[in-house]
PDB file of C-alpha atoms in Angstrom:
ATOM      1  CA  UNK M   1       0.000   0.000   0.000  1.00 36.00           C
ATOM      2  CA  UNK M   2       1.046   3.428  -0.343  1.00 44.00           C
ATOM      3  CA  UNK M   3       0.756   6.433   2.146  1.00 52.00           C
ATOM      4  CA  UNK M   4      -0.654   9.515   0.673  1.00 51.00           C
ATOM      5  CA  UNK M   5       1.489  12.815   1.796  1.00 56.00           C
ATOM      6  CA  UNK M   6      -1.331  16.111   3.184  1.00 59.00           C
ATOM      7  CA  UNK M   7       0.107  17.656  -0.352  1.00 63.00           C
ATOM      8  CA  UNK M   8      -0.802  14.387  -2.117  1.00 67.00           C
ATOM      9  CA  UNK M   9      -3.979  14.805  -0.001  1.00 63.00           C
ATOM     10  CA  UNK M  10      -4.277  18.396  -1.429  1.00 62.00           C
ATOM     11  CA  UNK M  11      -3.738  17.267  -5.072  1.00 66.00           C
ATOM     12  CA  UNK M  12      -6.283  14.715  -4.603  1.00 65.00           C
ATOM     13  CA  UNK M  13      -8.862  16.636  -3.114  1.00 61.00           C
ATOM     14  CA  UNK M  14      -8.076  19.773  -5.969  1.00 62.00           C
ATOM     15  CA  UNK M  15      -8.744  16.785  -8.325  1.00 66.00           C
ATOM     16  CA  UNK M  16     -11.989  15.454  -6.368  1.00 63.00           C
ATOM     17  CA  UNK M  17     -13.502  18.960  -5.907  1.00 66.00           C
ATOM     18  CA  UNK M  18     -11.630  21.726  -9.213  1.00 71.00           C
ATOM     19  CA  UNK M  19     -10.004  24.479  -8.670  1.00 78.00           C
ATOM     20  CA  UNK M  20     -12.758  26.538  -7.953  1.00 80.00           C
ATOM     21  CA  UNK M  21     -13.371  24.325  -4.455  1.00 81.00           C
ATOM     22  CA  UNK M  22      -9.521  25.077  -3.737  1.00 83.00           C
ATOM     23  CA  UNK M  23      -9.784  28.803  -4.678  1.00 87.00           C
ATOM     24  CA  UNK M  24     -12.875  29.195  -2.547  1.00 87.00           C
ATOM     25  CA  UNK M  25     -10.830  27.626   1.006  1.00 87.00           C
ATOM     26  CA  UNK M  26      -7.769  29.689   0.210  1.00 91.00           C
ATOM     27  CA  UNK M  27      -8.954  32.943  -0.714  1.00 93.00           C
ATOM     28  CA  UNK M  28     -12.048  32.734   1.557  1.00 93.00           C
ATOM     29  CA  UNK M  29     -11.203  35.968   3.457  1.00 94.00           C
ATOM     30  CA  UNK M  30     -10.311  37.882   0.197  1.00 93.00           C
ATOM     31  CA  UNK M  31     -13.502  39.823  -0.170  1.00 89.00           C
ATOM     32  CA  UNK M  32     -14.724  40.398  -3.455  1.00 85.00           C
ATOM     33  CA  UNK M  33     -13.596  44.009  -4.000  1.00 85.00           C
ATOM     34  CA  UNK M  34      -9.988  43.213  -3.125  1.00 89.00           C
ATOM     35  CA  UNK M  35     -10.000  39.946  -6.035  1.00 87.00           C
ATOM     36  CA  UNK M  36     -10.030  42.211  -8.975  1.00 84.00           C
ATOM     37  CA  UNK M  37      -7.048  44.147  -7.341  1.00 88.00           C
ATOM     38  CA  UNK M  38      -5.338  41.230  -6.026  1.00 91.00           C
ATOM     39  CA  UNK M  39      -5.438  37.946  -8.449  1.00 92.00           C
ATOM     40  CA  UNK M  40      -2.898  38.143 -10.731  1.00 93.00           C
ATOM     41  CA  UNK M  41      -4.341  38.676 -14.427  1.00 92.00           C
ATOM     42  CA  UNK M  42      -2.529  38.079 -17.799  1.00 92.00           C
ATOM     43  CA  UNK M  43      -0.803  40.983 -17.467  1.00 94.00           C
ATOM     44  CA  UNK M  44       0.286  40.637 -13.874  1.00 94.00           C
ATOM     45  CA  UNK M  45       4.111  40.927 -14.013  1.00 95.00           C
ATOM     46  CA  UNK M  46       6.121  37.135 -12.573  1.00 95.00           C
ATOM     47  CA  UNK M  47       6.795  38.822  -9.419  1.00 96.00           C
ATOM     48  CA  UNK M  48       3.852  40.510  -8.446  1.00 95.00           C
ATOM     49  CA  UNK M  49       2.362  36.793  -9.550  1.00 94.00           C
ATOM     50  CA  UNK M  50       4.778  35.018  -7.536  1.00 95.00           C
ATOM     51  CA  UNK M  51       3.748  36.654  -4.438  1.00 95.00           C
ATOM     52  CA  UNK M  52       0.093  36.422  -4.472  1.00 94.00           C
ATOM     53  CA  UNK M  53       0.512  32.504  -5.031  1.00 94.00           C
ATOM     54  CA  UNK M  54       3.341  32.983  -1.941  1.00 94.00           C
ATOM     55  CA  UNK M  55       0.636  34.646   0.119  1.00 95.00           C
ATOM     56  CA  UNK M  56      -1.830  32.417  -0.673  1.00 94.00           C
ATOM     57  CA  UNK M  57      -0.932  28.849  -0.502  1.00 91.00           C
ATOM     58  CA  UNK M  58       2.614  29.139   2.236  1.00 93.00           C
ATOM     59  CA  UNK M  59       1.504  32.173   4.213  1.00 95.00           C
ATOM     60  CA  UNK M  60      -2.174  31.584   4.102  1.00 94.00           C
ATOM     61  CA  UNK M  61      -3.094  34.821   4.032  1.00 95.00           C
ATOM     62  CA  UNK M  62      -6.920  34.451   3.186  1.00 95.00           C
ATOM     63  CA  UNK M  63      -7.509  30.656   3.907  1.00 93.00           C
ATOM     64  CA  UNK M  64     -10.163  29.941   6.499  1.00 92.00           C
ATOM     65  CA  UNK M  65     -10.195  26.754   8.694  1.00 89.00           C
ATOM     66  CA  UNK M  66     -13.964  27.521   9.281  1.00 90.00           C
ATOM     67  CA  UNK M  67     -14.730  26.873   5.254  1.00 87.00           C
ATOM     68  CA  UNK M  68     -12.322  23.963   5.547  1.00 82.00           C
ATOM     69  CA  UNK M  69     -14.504  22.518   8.245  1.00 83.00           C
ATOM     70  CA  UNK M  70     -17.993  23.359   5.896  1.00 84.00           C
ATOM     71  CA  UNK M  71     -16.142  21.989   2.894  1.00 77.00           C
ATOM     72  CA  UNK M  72     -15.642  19.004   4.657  1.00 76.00           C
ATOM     73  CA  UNK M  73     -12.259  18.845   2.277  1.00 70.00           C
ATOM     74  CA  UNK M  74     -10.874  15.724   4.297  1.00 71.00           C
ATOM     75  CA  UNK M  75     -13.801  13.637   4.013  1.00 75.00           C
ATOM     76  CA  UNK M  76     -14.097  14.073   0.688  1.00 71.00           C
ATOM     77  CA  UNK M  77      -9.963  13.208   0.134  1.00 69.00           C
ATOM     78  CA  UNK M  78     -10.467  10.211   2.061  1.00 73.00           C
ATOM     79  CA  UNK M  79     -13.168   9.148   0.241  1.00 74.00           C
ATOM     80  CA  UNK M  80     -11.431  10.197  -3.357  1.00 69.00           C
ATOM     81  CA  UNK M  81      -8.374   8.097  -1.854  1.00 70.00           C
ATOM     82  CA  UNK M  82     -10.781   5.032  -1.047  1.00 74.00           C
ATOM     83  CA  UNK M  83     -11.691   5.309  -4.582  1.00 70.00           C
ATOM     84  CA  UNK M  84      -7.723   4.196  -5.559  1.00 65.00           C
ATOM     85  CA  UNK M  85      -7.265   0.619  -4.941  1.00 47.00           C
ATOM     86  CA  UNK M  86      -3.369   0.481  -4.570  1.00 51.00           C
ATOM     87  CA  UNK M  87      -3.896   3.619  -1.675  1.00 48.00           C
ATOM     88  CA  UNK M  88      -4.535   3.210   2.110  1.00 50.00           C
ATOM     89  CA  UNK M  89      -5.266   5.905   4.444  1.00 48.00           C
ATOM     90  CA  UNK M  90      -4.885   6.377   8.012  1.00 49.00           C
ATOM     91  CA  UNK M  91      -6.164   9.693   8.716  1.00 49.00           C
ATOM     92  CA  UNK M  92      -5.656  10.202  12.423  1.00 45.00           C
ATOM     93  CA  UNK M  93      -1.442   9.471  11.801  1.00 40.00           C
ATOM     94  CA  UNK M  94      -1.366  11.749   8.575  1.00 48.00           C
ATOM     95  CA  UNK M  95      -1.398  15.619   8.800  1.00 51.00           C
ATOM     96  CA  UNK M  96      -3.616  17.273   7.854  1.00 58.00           C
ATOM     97  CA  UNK M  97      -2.629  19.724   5.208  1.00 58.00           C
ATOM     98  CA  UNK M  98      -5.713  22.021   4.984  1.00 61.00           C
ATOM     99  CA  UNK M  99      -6.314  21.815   8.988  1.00 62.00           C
ATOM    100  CA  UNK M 100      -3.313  23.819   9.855  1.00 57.00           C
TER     101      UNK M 100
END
């Protein structure tokens, strides 16, 4: 069997639920105004690009652990992992990526 990493986790559930399920638990506290001015666009330069993904994903700067918990993200990984034949799971020895 093989053990699932909380990035693998992450990856699985971004697979499970799009990007637009991902988007809503890490930019949860970006209120609408401040998207338009603070998603990078096609003309958003590498750097200033760079550090909204940065901000977003390591620093966590608009993630909420109260939409992770609504979500219900790691019920939904477990049950995409279940789904793999060849992948075991043992959630209460694994971290939990999105809980932190």
């Amino acid at each position: 069997f093989l053990c699932i990493s909380g990035k693998e986790k992450e990856l699985m559930a971004m697979k499970e639920g799009g990007n637009e399920l991902i988007n809503g638990l890490f930019e949860a506290k970006l209120k609408d105004k401040q998207k338009s001015v603070v998603r990078p666009d096609n003309h958003t330069n590498l750097e200033d690009r760079s550090n909204f993904i940065y901000d977003k994903y390591q620093h966590r700067k608009w993630y909420s652990a109260e939409v992770y918990k609504k979500l219900k993200l790691r019920e939904k990984a477990d049950a995409a992992m279940n789904r793999h034949k060849n992948v075991a799971s043992d959630s209460a020895m694994e971290e939990d990526f999105f809980a932190s």
